[in-house]
Tab-separated table of C-alpha atoms in Angstrom:
chain	number	residue	atom	x	y	z
A	414	UNK	CA	7.617	1.115	50.386
A	415	UNK	CA	9.065	1.482	46.890
A	416	UNK	CA	12.365	-0.387	47.630
A	417	UNK	CA	11.046	-3.187	45.454
A	418	UNK	CA	11.661	-1.145	42.440
A	419	UNK	CA	15.354	-1.787	42.887
A	420	UNK	CA	15.126	-5.603	42.926
A	421	UNK	CA	16.349	-7.594	39.933
A	422	UNK	CA	12.829	-8.453	38.640
A	423	UNK	CA	11.697	-4.750	38.626
A	424	UNK	CA	14.960	-3.703	37.048
A	425	UNK	CA	14.092	-6.029	34.094
A	426	UNK	CA	10.619	-4.751	33.985
A	427	UNK	CA	11.675	-1.021	34.008
A	428	UNK	CA	14.467	-1.569	31.334
A	429	UNK	CA	11.856	-3.423	29.076
A	430	UNK	CA	9.283	-0.449	29.535
A	431	UNK	CA	11.889	2.232	28.859
A	432	UNK	CA	12.994	0.334	25.695
A	433	UNK	CA	9.545	-0.609	24.488
A	434	UNK	CA	7.785	2.659	24.717
A	435	UNK	CA	10.290	4.727	22.373
A	436	UNK	CA	10.390	1.738	20.007
A	437	UNK	CA	6.538	1.737	19.714
A	438	UNK	CA	6.481	5.532	19.405
A	439	UNK	CA	9.243	5.455	16.757
A	440	UNK	CA	7.491	2.697	14.665
A	441	UNK	CA	4.110	4.426	14.832
A	442	UNK	CA	5.657	7.781	13.622
A	443	UNK	CA	7.384	6.034	10.777
A	444	UNK	CA	4.123	4.292	9.827
A	445	UNK	CA	2.432	7.784	9.919
A	446	UNK	CA	5.210	9.315	7.830
A	447	UNK	CA	4.647	6.550	5.243
A	448	UNK	CA	0.839	7.323	5.179
A	449	UNK	CA	1.555	11.045	4.956
A	450	UNK	CA	3.935	10.412	1.965
A	451	UNK	CA	1.412	8.437	0.084
A	452	UNK	CA	-1.158	11.345	0.651
A	453	UNK	CA	1.384	13.838	-0.805
A	454	UNK	CA	2.019	11.445	-3.779
A	455	UNK	CA	-1.665	11.244	-4.335
A	456	UNK	CA	-2.219	15.043	-4.287
A	457	UNK	CA	0.738	15.437	-6.601
A	458	UNK	CA	-0.342	12.850	-8.985
A	459	UNK	CA	-3.933	14.377	-9.008
A	460	UNK	CA	-2.614	17.723	-9.732
A	461	UNK	CA	-0.254	16.447	-12.284
A	462	UNK	CA	-3.075	14.326	-14.017
A	463	UNK	CA	-5.194	17.641	-14.291
A	464	UNK	CA	-2.280	19.689	-15.692
A	465	UNK	CA	-1.221	16.791	-17.979
A	466	UNK	CA	-4.494	16.905	-20.012
A	467	UNK	CA	-3.563	20.491	-21.212
A	468	UNK	CA	0.225	20.035	-21.971
A	469	UNK	CA	1.630	19.496	-25.439
A	470	UNK	CA	2.055	15.917	-26.224
A	471	UNK	CA	5.706	14.805	-26.349
A	472	UNK	CA	7.337	11.996	-28.598
A	473	UNK	CA	6.845	8.615	-27.000
A	474	UNK	CA	10.488	7.529	-26.855
A	475	UNK	CA	11.356	10.797	-24.998
A	476	UNK	CA	9.089	9.670	-22.198
A	477	UNK	CA	10.220	6.235	-21.566
A	478	UNK	CA	10.770	4.337	-19.473
A	479	UNK	CA	7.554	4.793	-17.549
A	480	UNK	CA	7.923	5.954	-13.878
A	481	UNK	CA	5.987	8.105	-11.630
A	482	UNK	CA	7.082	11.344	-13.242
A	483	UNK	CA	6.005	10.123	-16.773
A	484	UNK	CA	2.956	8.040	-16.021
A	485	UNK	CA	-0.035	9.891	-17.212
A	486	UNK	CA	1.826	12.371	-19.406
A	487	UNK	CA	0.441	13.038	-22.940
A	488	UNK	CA	2.444	11.446	-25.646
A	489	UNK	CA	2.305	10.992	-29.387
A	490	UNK	CA	3.245	8.189	-31.681
A	491	UNK	CA	2.837	7.272	-35.323
A	492	UNK	CA	2.557	3.998	-37.207
A	493	UNK	CA	0.126	1.637	-38.645
A	494	UNK	CA	-2.542	-0.415	-36.629
A	495	UNK	CA	-2.123	-4.120	-36.459
A	496	UNK	CA	-3.487	-6.815	-34.289
A	497	UNK	CA	-6.540	-6.119	-32.030
A	498	UNK	CA	-7.287	-7.693	-28.762
A	499	UNK	CA	-10.149	-7.097	-26.147
A	500	UNK	CA	-9.671	-6.575	-22.467
A	501	UNK	CA	-12.660	-7.950	-20.667
A	502	UNK	CA	-14.052	-7.035	-17.244
A	503	UNK	CA	-13.123	-3.351	-17.178
A	504	UNK	CA	-15.445	-0.913	-15.402
A	505	UNK	CA	-16.054	2.728	-16.405
A	506	UNK	CA	-18.197	4.628	-14.061
A	507	UNK	CA	-20.613	2.121	-12.669
A	508	UNK	CA	-20.915	0.101	-15.754
A	509	UNK	CA	-19.002	-3.020	-16.654
A	510	UNK	CA	-17.474	-3.585	-20.173
A	511	UNK	CA	-14.313	-4.179	-22.091
A	512	UNK	CA	-11.369	-2.225	-23.682
A	513	UNK	CA	-10.528	-2.352	-27.204
A	514	UNK	CA	-6.843	-2.559	-27.423
A	515	UNK	CA	-4.984	-2.338	-30.903
A	516	UNK	CA	-1.261	-2.604	-31.445
A	517	UNK	CA	0.276	0.392	-33.078
A	518	UNK	CA	3.443	-0.786	-35.185
A	519	UNK	CA	5.778	2.061	-35.220
A	520	UNK	CA	8.787	2.844	-37.324
A	521	UNK	CA	11.023	1.832	-34.531
A	522	UNK	CA	10.069	-1.905	-35.167
A	523	UNK	CA	8.229	-2.113	-31.868
A	524	UNK	CA	4.363	-2.150	-31.334
A	525	UNK	CA	2.643	0.079	-28.920
A	526	UNK	CA	-0.401	-1.218	-27.164
A	527	UNK	CA	-3.238	1.446	-27.625
A	528	UNK	CA	-6.514	1.434	-25.853
A	529	UNK	CA	-8.736	3.069	-28.428
A	530	UNK	CA	-11.802	3.109	-26.210
A	531	UNK	CA	-14.313	1.113	-23.911
A	532	UNK	CA	-17.575	-0.432	-24.704
A	533	UNK	CA	-20.357	-1.665	-22.334
A	534	UNK	CA	-21.201	-5.338	-21.902
A	535	UNK	CA	-19.473	-8.609	-22.662
A	536	UNK	CA	-16.334	-8.601	-24.571
A	537	UNK	CA	-17.191	-9.460	-28.254
A	538	UNK	CA	-15.076	-8.958	-31.276
A	539	UNK	CA	-18.178	-8.223	-33.291
A	540	UNK	CA	-18.879	-5.157	-31.246
A	541	UNK	CA	-15.268	-3.654	-31.598
A	542	UNK	CA	-14.920	-1.129	-34.212
A	543	UNK	CA	-12.040	-2.055	-36.725
A	544	UNK	CA	-8.995	0.363	-36.441
A	545	UNK	CA	-8.297	2.984	-39.063
A	546	UNK	CA	-6.139	1.779	-41.921
A	547	UNK	CA	-2.989	3.467	-43.272
A	548	UNK	CA	-0.466	5.709	-41.352
A	549	UNK	CA	-2.072	7.255	-38.129
A	550	UNK	CA	-0.785	9.470	-35.399
A	551	UNK	CA	-2.143	8.713	-31.949
A	552	UNK	CA	-2.166	11.037	-28.955
A	553	UNK	CA	-3.056	9.997	-25.387
A	554	UNK	CA	-1.905	9.355	-21.702
A	555	UNK	CA	1.231	7.126	-21.183
A	556	UNK	CA	0.644	4.188	-18.751
A	557	UNK	CA	2.967	1.563	-17.245
A	558	UNK	CA	2.319	-1.994	-17.929
A	559	UNK	CA	-0.383	-3.391	-15.465
A	560	UNK	CA	0.344	-5.986	-12.895
A	561	UNK	CA	-2.383	-8.697	-13.072
A	562	UNK	CA	-4.801	-8.083	-10.043
A	563	UNK	CA	-4.025	-4.363	-9.631
A	564	UNK	CA	-5.972	-1.373	-10.858
A	565	UNK	CA	-8.687	-3.601	-12.281
A	566	UNK	CA	-6.387	-5.724	-14.260
A	567	UNK	CA	-7.748	-9.220	-14.371
A	568	UNK	CA	-5.664	-12.193	-13.257
A	569	UNK	CA	-7.650	-14.933	-14.694
A	570	UNK	CA	-6.392	-17.325	-17.273
A	571	UNK	CA	-8.168	-19.390	-20.035
A	572	UNK	CA	-9.629	-16.389	-21.842
A	573	UNK	CA	-10.795	-16.897	-25.478
A	574	UNK	CA	-8.439	-16.263	-28.276
A	575	UNK	CA	-8.211	-12.450	-29.015
A	576	UNK	CA	-8.457	-11.404	-25.351
A	577	UNK	CA	-6.062	-10.608	-22.585
A	578	UNK	CA	-6.645	-9.945	-18.787
A	579	UNK	CA	-3.823	-7.365	-18.424
A	580	UNK	CA	-2.209	-4.772	-20.491
A	581	UNK	CA	1.234	-5.833	-19.981
A	582	UNK	CA	4.153	-6.478	-22.298
A	583	UNK	CA	4.802	-9.805	-20.194
A	584	UNK	CA	1.323	-10.960	-20.937
A	585	UNK	CA	1.072	-9.745	-24.540
A	586	UNK	CA	4.360	-11.238	-25.618
A	587	UNK	CA	2.542	-14.741	-25.292
A	588	UNK	CA	-0.295	-13.562	-27.534
A	589	UNK	CA	1.285	-11.582	-30.368
A	590	UNK	CA	4.519	-11.874	-32.192
A	591	UNK	CA	5.376	-8.252	-32.287
A	592	UNK	CA	8.245	-6.689	-30.290
A	593	UNK	CA	6.425	-4.554	-27.654
A	594	UNK	CA	6.910	-1.349	-25.696
A	595	UNK	CA	6.928	-1.826	-21.959
A	596	UNK	CA	4.109	0.716	-21.873
A	597	UNK	CA	0.642	1.501	-23.310
A	598	UNK	CA	-1.232	4.512	-24.224
A	599	UNK	CA	-4.959	5.249	-23.700
A	600	UNK	CA	-6.387	7.795	-26.403
A	601	UNK	CA	-7.484	11.307	-25.474
A	602	UNK	CA	-10.465	10.858	-27.744
A	603	UNK	CA	-11.827	7.276	-28.272
A	604	UNK	CA	-12.365	5.996	-31.825
A	605	UNK	CA	-15.623	5.237	-33.482
A	606	UNK	CA	-18.240	5.996	-30.804
A	607	UNK	CA	-16.457	4.311	-27.935
A	608	UNK	CA	-15.741	6.056	-24.655
A	609	UNK	CA	-12.269	7.291	-23.699
A	610	UNK	CA	-10.519	5.227	-20.907
A	611	UNK	CA	-9.131	7.894	-18.296
A	612	UNK	CA	-5.533	7.450	-17.268
A	613	UNK	CA	-4.923	5.871	-13.834
A	614	UNK	CA	-2.300	7.121	-11.265
A	615	UNK	CA	0.948	5.165	-11.161
A	616	UNK	CA	1.492	2.427	-8.516
A	617	UNK	CA	2.183	3.831	-5.044
A	618	UNK	CA	0.687	7.311	-5.473
A	619	UNK	CA	-3.083	6.504	-4.674
A	620	UNK	CA	-4.960	6.240	-1.425
A	621	UNK	CA	-5.213	2.583	-1.886
A	622	UNK	CA	-5.381	-0.332	0.635
A	623	UNK	CA	-1.697	-0.057	1.420
A	624	UNK	CA	-1.844	3.572	2.430
A	625	UNK	CA	-4.638	2.840	4.916
A	626	UNK	CA	-2.696	-0.311	6.168
A	627	UNK	CA	0.053	2.434	7.151
A	628	UNK	CA	-2.601	4.360	8.898
A	629	UNK	CA	-3.810	1.281	10.832
A	630	UNK	CA	-0.289	0.259	11.714
A	631	UNK	CA	0.203	3.703	13.179
A	632	UNK	CA	-2.712	3.307	15.494
A	633	UNK	CA	-1.500	-0.150	16.582
A	634	UNK	CA	2.122	0.884	17.468
A	635	UNK	CA	0.594	3.825	19.662
A	636	UNK	CA	-1.915	1.469	21.293
A	637	UNK	CA	1.083	-0.821	22.049
A	638	UNK	CA	3.003	2.041	23.581
A	639	UNK	CA	-0.194	2.868	25.730
A	640	UNK	CA	-0.589	-0.849	26.735
A	641	UNK	CA	2.908	-1.045	28.024
A	642	UNK	CA	2.429	2.076	30.263
A	643	UNK	CA	-0.932	0.611	31.463
A	644	UNK	CA	0.683	-2.817	32.270
A	645	UNK	CA	3.580	-1.190	34.178
A	646	UNK	CA	1.106	0.784	36.348
A	647	UNK	CA	-0.931	-2.296	36.881
A	648	UNK	CA	2.120	-4.276	38.188
A	649	UNK	CA	3.111	-1.434	40.314
A	650	UNK	CA	-0.395	-1.215	41.786
A	651	UNK	CA	-0.458	-4.993	42.531
A	652	UNK	CA	2.948	-4.883	44.124
A	653	UNK	CA	1.966	-1.966	46.425
A	654	UNK	CA	-1.173	-3.948	47.410
A	655	UNK	CA	0.791	-7.024	48.205
A	656	UNK	CA	3.105	-4.879	50.432
A	657	UNK	CA	0.101	-3.298	52.221
A	658	UNK	CA	-1.472	-6.738	52.756
A	659	UNK	CA	1.717	-8.317	53.971
A	660	UNK	CA	2.202	-5.448	56.514
A	661	UNK	CA	-1.188	-6.136	57.806
A	662	UNK	CA	-0.807	-9.850	57.983
A	663	UNK	CA	-3.225	-10.553	55.356
A	664	UNK	CA	-0.689	-12.690	53.053
A	665	UNK	CA	0.305	-16.208	53.985
A	666	UNK	CA	3.846	-16.601	55.159
A	667	UNK	CA	4.695	-18.958	52.209
A	668	UNK	CA	3.469	-16.185	49.743
A	669	UNK	CA	5.615	-13.706	51.594
A	670	UNK	CA	8.701	-15.857	51.406
A	671	UNK	CA	8.053	-16.571	47.791
A	672	UNK	CA	7.856	-12.819	47.116
A	673	UNK	CA	11.149	-12.413	49.035
A	674	UNK	CA	12.944	-14.875	46.899
A	675	UNK	CA	11.650	-13.174	43.808
A	676	UNK	CA	13.055	-9.956	44.946
A	677	UNK	CA	16.438	-11.424	45.861
A	678	UNK	CA	15.963	-11.716	49.568
A	679	UNK	CA	15.076	-15.195	50.509
A	680	UNK	CA	15.991	-14.892	54.170
A	681	UNK	CA	13.070	-12.803	55.182
A	682	UNK	CA	9.589	-11.810	54.099
A	683	UNK	CA	8.816	-8.637	52.284
A	684	UNK	CA	9.081	-5.777	54.652
A	685	UNK	CA	7.497	-2.298	54.409
């Protein structure tokens, strides 16, 4: 009864199934490993952020360039405050407000964007406290340049003068004449009654949309593997039912001849 499994058509079906199932399982396992990796990165970043708050601040230049291992670490830098900008549309807790961003001109000749704090409401230069004068030393969490559209960074253009959507050297270079560090710092303690802005985890270490996409893809690949098995058994069952009906004479002769041709035996109808 199962001799039809040796026909060319079923050979093709069986080979496809034998290749498709391991492939789907492999891809599902790979996507699951990507998700687990992101979970581990998130845990490591969270633990590092907790420890970073208590570690001794290091000189800024010794922690550059910013990567996953240095993002969020406490750094210190000295210089004089220069131009001040506002970063609108930033949330802290459940309230909307804006960052006060001031450039710190260091002895290296480059300027470091420093987020001195957060204020609620609409961005307004009159609300932002002036930066301290003279030589200052700042201490805070090191952050990588933002990508517009990620981590709350705005992507809109046409902002009023004195405002920027993203804290990024690529964005700020069009607004200020200074040579800039490709990094920024958020102060441990905000200036002049503002609220301190907490450091954010580096890209790729949070349980963000991409992480849960990996988890969703995992489920899809395993579902595909199950669907292949289901369809194979369904085709097998239909074939067996056809063989049984043919043996009972319930299948028209032309259908038997067509089935025989598909199985590579055009001279005779399917036999049981």
